[in-house]
Amino acid sequence: MDSGNIYEYNIQSEKKDAITADYRNANYNIISVNFPEANIKVKVTQKYTLGKGGIFWDGSYFLTKYILNNILPNEPQIKNVLELGAGTALPSLVCLCKGLNVVTTDTKKFLDFMNNIFEINKENFDKNSKYKIEALDWTVEDDIKRIKEYNQNYDLIIGSELIYLDDEFDDLIKVLLEFSDKNTIIMFSFKIRLPEMVADFFERLEKHFTVE
């Protein structure tokens, strides 16, 4: 791992060694991500001891691009955002740069990690933005109640690379139901690694939500 340089993220770049494609960004501690269409540049760190959640995934970049280019220009009512399983939290950072209020969540072990990332980028946030970084275990009612104290229902709920553990699907859907109403937009990005698992998730999801 290169701790001396910042990697300027490039979605077209090739992996530099025998790391699998999923881990092609894993050579650096700090990754700088640029969104020229919005004049936004942020940095995320990686911490491999936290497992997969401490790694920067391409899915978070694609989700952020879609929010910037498709959601925010067409949905001006969006003010309050909830990110689930945030990890390196790229979408949250960019939403704060765009003047939105954000509650960024992951399990308790990620709190210090996410707080550090937010401190690195704080000077780039819109002055009107507000944020909270909170622990949210999808199975813990006290965590859910605490997040609901900020907003009963969120305008936008987002998550990247969350659809990979089928034993957590029902808990994830329960959380979506807790924090959404009929006006909430929910956006996920994910790489299809096991098509049958993805199909199972959406079959469950469609029992409660309109899915596109």
Tab-separated table of C-alpha atoms in Angstrom:
chain	number	residue	atom	x	y	z
A	1	MET	CA	0.000	0.000	0.000
A	2	ASP	CA	1.298	3.483	-0.886
A	3	SER	CA	0.968	5.776	2.128
A	4	GLY	CA	2.931	8.639	0.632
A	5	ASN	CA	0.812	9.552	-2.379
A	6	ILE	CA	-2.810	10.425	-3.008
A	7	TYR	CA	-4.435	8.447	-5.773
A	8	GLU	CA	-6.384	10.602	-8.216
A	9	TYR	CA	-9.340	8.338	-8.847
A	10	ASN	CA	-9.916	7.338	-12.463
A	11	ILE	CA	-12.706	4.922	-13.278
A	12	GLN	CA	-10.839	3.912	-16.447
A	13	SER	CA	-7.604	3.007	-14.686
A	14	GLU	CA	-6.307	-0.543	-14.679
A	15	LYS	CA	-5.295	-2.445	-11.587
A	16	LYS	CA	-1.554	-2.359	-11.015
A	17	ASP	CA	-0.994	-5.890	-9.731
A	18	ALA	CA	-2.779	-9.192	-9.195
A	19	ILE	CA	-5.570	-7.720	-7.082
A	20	THR	CA	-9.016	-8.721	-8.298
A	21	ALA	CA	-11.044	-6.049	-10.060
A	22	ASP	CA	-13.141	-5.411	-6.946
A	23	TYR	CA	-10.030	-4.286	-5.105
A	24	ARG	CA	-8.389	-2.306	-7.877
A	25	ASN	CA	-8.356	0.876	-5.756
A	26	ALA	CA	-6.648	-0.836	-2.834
A	27	ASN	CA	-3.091	0.398	-3.305
A	28	TYR	CA	-3.574	3.754	-1.587
A	29	ASN	CA	-4.565	5.112	1.809
A	30	ILE	CA	-6.115	8.286	0.374
A	31	ILE	CA	-8.169	8.607	-2.791
A	32	SER	CA	-9.068	11.977	-4.311
A	33	VAL	CA	-12.312	11.972	-6.296
A	34	ASN	CA	-13.208	14.765	-8.687
A	35	PHE	CA	-16.653	15.702	-10.024
A	36	PRO	CA	-15.874	18.483	-12.511
A	37	GLU	CA	-19.510	18.923	-13.549
A	38	ALA	CA	-20.266	20.159	-10.027
A	39	ASN	CA	-16.875	21.702	-9.232
A	40	ILE	CA	-16.514	19.292	-6.318
A	41	LYS	CA	-13.394	17.460	-5.209
A	42	VAL	CA	-13.292	15.310	-2.081
A	43	LYS	CA	-10.950	12.803	-0.469
A	44	VAL	CA	-11.671	9.474	1.155
A	45	THR	CA	-9.395	7.244	3.181
A	46	GLN	CA	-9.269	3.462	3.326
A	47	LYS	CA	-8.767	1.228	6.346
A	48	TYR	CA	-8.503	-2.453	5.499
A	49	THR	CA	-8.716	-3.642	9.110
A	50	LEU	CA	-12.399	-2.637	8.983
A	51	GLY	CA	-13.047	-5.195	6.277
A	52	LYS	CA	-14.940	-4.494	3.062
A	53	GLY	CA	-16.633	-1.425	4.543
A	54	GLY	CA	-13.270	0.295	4.928
A	55	ILE	CA	-12.531	0.036	1.210
A	56	PHE	CA	-13.484	2.495	-1.533
A	57	TRP	CA	-15.771	0.825	-4.070
A	58	ASP	CA	-16.494	1.941	-7.608
A	59	GLY	CA	-20.203	1.578	-6.827
A	60	SER	CA	-20.078	4.581	-4.504
A	61	TYR	CA	-18.665	6.669	-7.346
A	62	PHE	CA	-21.406	5.614	-9.762
A	63	LEU	CA	-24.082	6.309	-7.161
A	64	THR	CA	-22.670	9.767	-6.476
A	65	LYS	CA	-22.497	10.606	-10.180
A	66	TYR	CA	-26.107	9.563	-10.642
A	67	ILE	CA	-27.245	11.662	-7.697
A	68	LEU	CA	-25.388	14.695	-9.022
A	69	ASN	CA	-26.495	14.400	-12.631
A	70	ASN	CA	-29.945	12.829	-12.433
A	71	ILE	CA	-31.503	13.109	-8.992
A	72	LEU	CA	-30.636	16.549	-7.610
A	73	PRO	CA	-31.345	18.507	-10.832
A	74	ASN	CA	-34.790	16.914	-11.132
A	75	GLU	CA	-35.868	16.592	-7.501
A	76	PRO	CA	-35.498	20.032	-5.873
A	77	GLN	CA	-37.569	18.930	-2.870
A	78	ILE	CA	-34.715	16.762	-1.582
A	79	LYS	CA	-33.238	18.250	1.582
A	80	ASN	CA	-32.632	15.362	4.006
A	81	VAL	CA	-30.497	12.383	3.029
A	82	LEU	CA	-29.804	9.105	4.831
A	83	GLU	CA	-26.863	6.948	3.775
A	84	LEU	CA	-26.888	3.317	4.888
A	85	GLY	CA	-23.742	1.212	5.245
A	86	ALA	CA	-21.750	4.276	4.289
A	87	GLY	CA	-18.169	3.081	4.814
A	88	THR	CA	-15.999	5.648	3.016
A	89	ALA	CA	-19.171	7.763	2.601
A	90	LEU	CA	-18.433	9.395	-0.771
A	91	PRO	CA	-22.123	10.103	-1.616
A	92	SER	CA	-22.653	11.748	1.767
A	93	LEU	CA	-19.655	14.017	1.277
A	94	VAL	CA	-20.864	15.226	-2.101
A	95	CYS	CA	-24.434	15.742	-0.850
A	96	LEU	CA	-23.023	17.995	1.875
A	97	CYS	CA	-21.066	19.948	-0.727
A	98	LYS	CA	-24.389	20.471	-2.526
A	99	GLY	CA	-26.102	21.963	0.516
A	100	LEU	CA	-28.137	18.972	1.703
A	101	ASN	CA	-28.560	17.710	5.252
A	102	VAL	CA	-27.133	14.229	5.704
A	103	VAL	CA	-27.256	11.466	8.290
A	104	THR	CA	-24.456	9.038	7.519
A	105	THR	CA	-24.626	5.602	9.113
A	106	ASP	CA	-22.735	2.370	9.471
A	107	THR	CA	-22.036	-0.001	12.337
A	108	LYS	CA	-20.321	1.289	15.461
A	109	LYS	CA	-16.809	0.229	14.466
A	110	PHE	CA	-16.886	2.687	11.542
A	111	LEU	CA	-17.652	5.851	13.524
A	112	ASP	CA	-14.064	7.064	14.078
A	113	PHE	CA	-13.178	6.170	10.491
A	114	MET	CA	-16.092	8.153	9.044
A	115	ASN	CA	-15.556	11.086	11.385
A	116	ASN	CA	-11.970	11.357	10.140
A	117	ILE	CA	-13.096	11.382	6.503
A	118	PHE	CA	-15.623	14.125	7.218
A	119	GLU	CA	-12.995	16.226	9.007
A	120	ILE	CA	-10.706	15.982	5.966
A	121	ASN	CA	-13.476	17.350	3.735
A	122	LYS	CA	-15.283	19.706	6.100
A	123	GLU	CA	-14.007	22.894	4.504
A	124	ASN	CA	-15.663	21.907	1.221
A	125	PHE	CA	-19.145	21.452	2.669
A	126	ASP	CA	-21.816	24.020	1.895
A	127	LYS	CA	-22.190	26.337	4.893
A	128	ASN	CA	-25.899	25.566	5.101
A	129	SER	CA	-25.427	21.802	5.255
A	130	LYS	CA	-25.802	19.867	8.482
A	131	TYR	CA	-24.704	16.323	9.170
A	132	LYS	CA	-24.698	13.572	11.749
A	133	ILE	CA	-22.527	10.463	11.761
A	134	GLU	CA	-24.293	7.683	13.605
A	135	ALA	CA	-24.053	3.987	14.372
A	136	LEU	CA	-26.887	2.025	12.802
A	137	ASP	CA	-27.128	-1.709	13.194
A	138	TRP	CA	-30.195	-2.657	11.148
A	139	THR	CA	-31.230	-5.170	13.820
A	140	VAL	CA	-31.007	-2.826	16.822
A	141	GLU	CA	-34.211	-0.964	17.657
A	142	ASP	CA	-32.424	1.667	19.756
A	143	ASP	CA	-30.263	2.593	16.771
A	144	ILE	CA	-33.328	2.919	14.555
A	145	LYS	CA	-35.131	5.094	17.111
A	146	ARG	CA	-32.108	7.381	17.419
A	147	ILE	CA	-31.888	7.936	13.668
A	148	LYS	CA	-35.623	8.647	13.508
A	149	GLU	CA	-35.127	11.482	15.987
A	150	TYR	CA	-33.404	13.453	13.238
A	151	ASN	CA	-36.099	12.783	10.647
A	152	GLN	CA	-39.155	10.564	10.723
A	153	ASN	CA	-38.844	10.085	6.980
A	154	TYR	CA	-36.005	11.005	4.632
A	155	ASP	CA	-36.289	12.555	1.175
A	156	LEU	CA	-33.467	10.415	-0.203
A	157	ILE	CA	-32.074	7.127	1.127
A	158	ILE	CA	-28.875	5.875	-0.490
A	159	GLY	CA	-26.517	2.927	-0.292
A	160	SER	CA	-23.754	1.439	-2.395
A	161	GLU	CA	-22.625	-2.193	-2.514
A	162	LEU	CA	-25.075	-3.350	0.159
A	163	ILE	CA	-26.628	-6.219	-1.787
A	164	TYR	CA	-24.204	-9.049	-1.113
A	165	LEU	CA	-25.339	-10.790	2.090
A	166	ASP	CA	-28.694	-12.430	1.618
A	167	ASP	CA	-29.169	-13.074	5.326
A	168	GLU	CA	-29.342	-9.279	5.810
A	169	PHE	CA	-31.897	-8.542	3.070
A	170	ASP	CA	-34.946	-8.589	5.339
A	171	ASP	CA	-33.232	-6.341	7.892
A	172	LEU	CA	-32.281	-3.878	5.158
A	173	ILE	CA	-35.833	-3.768	3.816
A	174	LYS	CA	-37.181	-3.268	7.341
A	175	VAL	CA	-34.885	-0.261	7.764
A	176	LEU	CA	-36.002	1.187	4.421
A	177	LEU	CA	-39.614	0.922	5.556
A	178	GLU	CA	-38.790	2.601	8.870
A	179	PHE	CA	-37.199	5.661	7.281
A	180	SER	CA	-39.285	6.203	4.161
A	181	ASP	CA	-42.726	7.326	3.110
A	182	LYS	CA	-44.488	7.424	-0.259
A	183	ASN	CA	-42.389	10.426	-1.357
A	184	THR	CA	-38.974	9.010	-0.452
A	185	ILE	CA	-36.530	8.198	-3.245
A	186	ILE	CA	-34.286	5.204	-2.540
A	187	MET	CA	-31.131	4.761	-4.615
A	188	PHE	CA	-28.805	1.743	-4.566
A	189	SER	CA	-25.741	1.002	-6.644
A	190	PHE	CA	-24.174	-2.440	-6.735
A	191	LYS	CA	-22.138	-4.781	-8.859
A	192	ILE	CA	-23.987	-7.927	-9.921
A	193	ARG	CA	-21.753	-10.713	-8.656
A	194	LEU	CA	-24.417	-13.361	-8.048
A	195	PRO	CA	-27.441	-12.661	-10.278
A	196	GLU	CA	-29.694	-15.045	-8.389
A	197	MET	CA	-28.974	-13.246	-5.113
A	198	VAL	CA	-29.770	-9.853	-6.643
A	199	ALA	CA	-32.993	-11.249	-8.101
A	200	ASP	CA	-33.962	-12.577	-4.667
A	201	PHE	CA	-33.393	-9.170	-3.079
A	202	PHE	CA	-35.540	-7.352	-5.628
A	203	GLU	CA	-38.280	-9.952	-5.357
A	204	ARG	CA	-38.475	-9.183	-1.648
A	205	LEU	CA	-38.164	-5.442	-2.223
A	206	GLU	CA	-41.019	-5.312	-4.720
A	207	LYS	CA	-43.440	-6.518	-2.067
A	208	HIS	CA	-43.106	-3.094	-0.423
A	209	PHE	CA	-41.737	-0.613	-2.972
A	210	THR	CA	-42.069	0.429	-6.576
A	211	VAL	CA	-38.773	-0.630	-8.169
A	212	GLU	CA	-37.138	0.710	-11.325
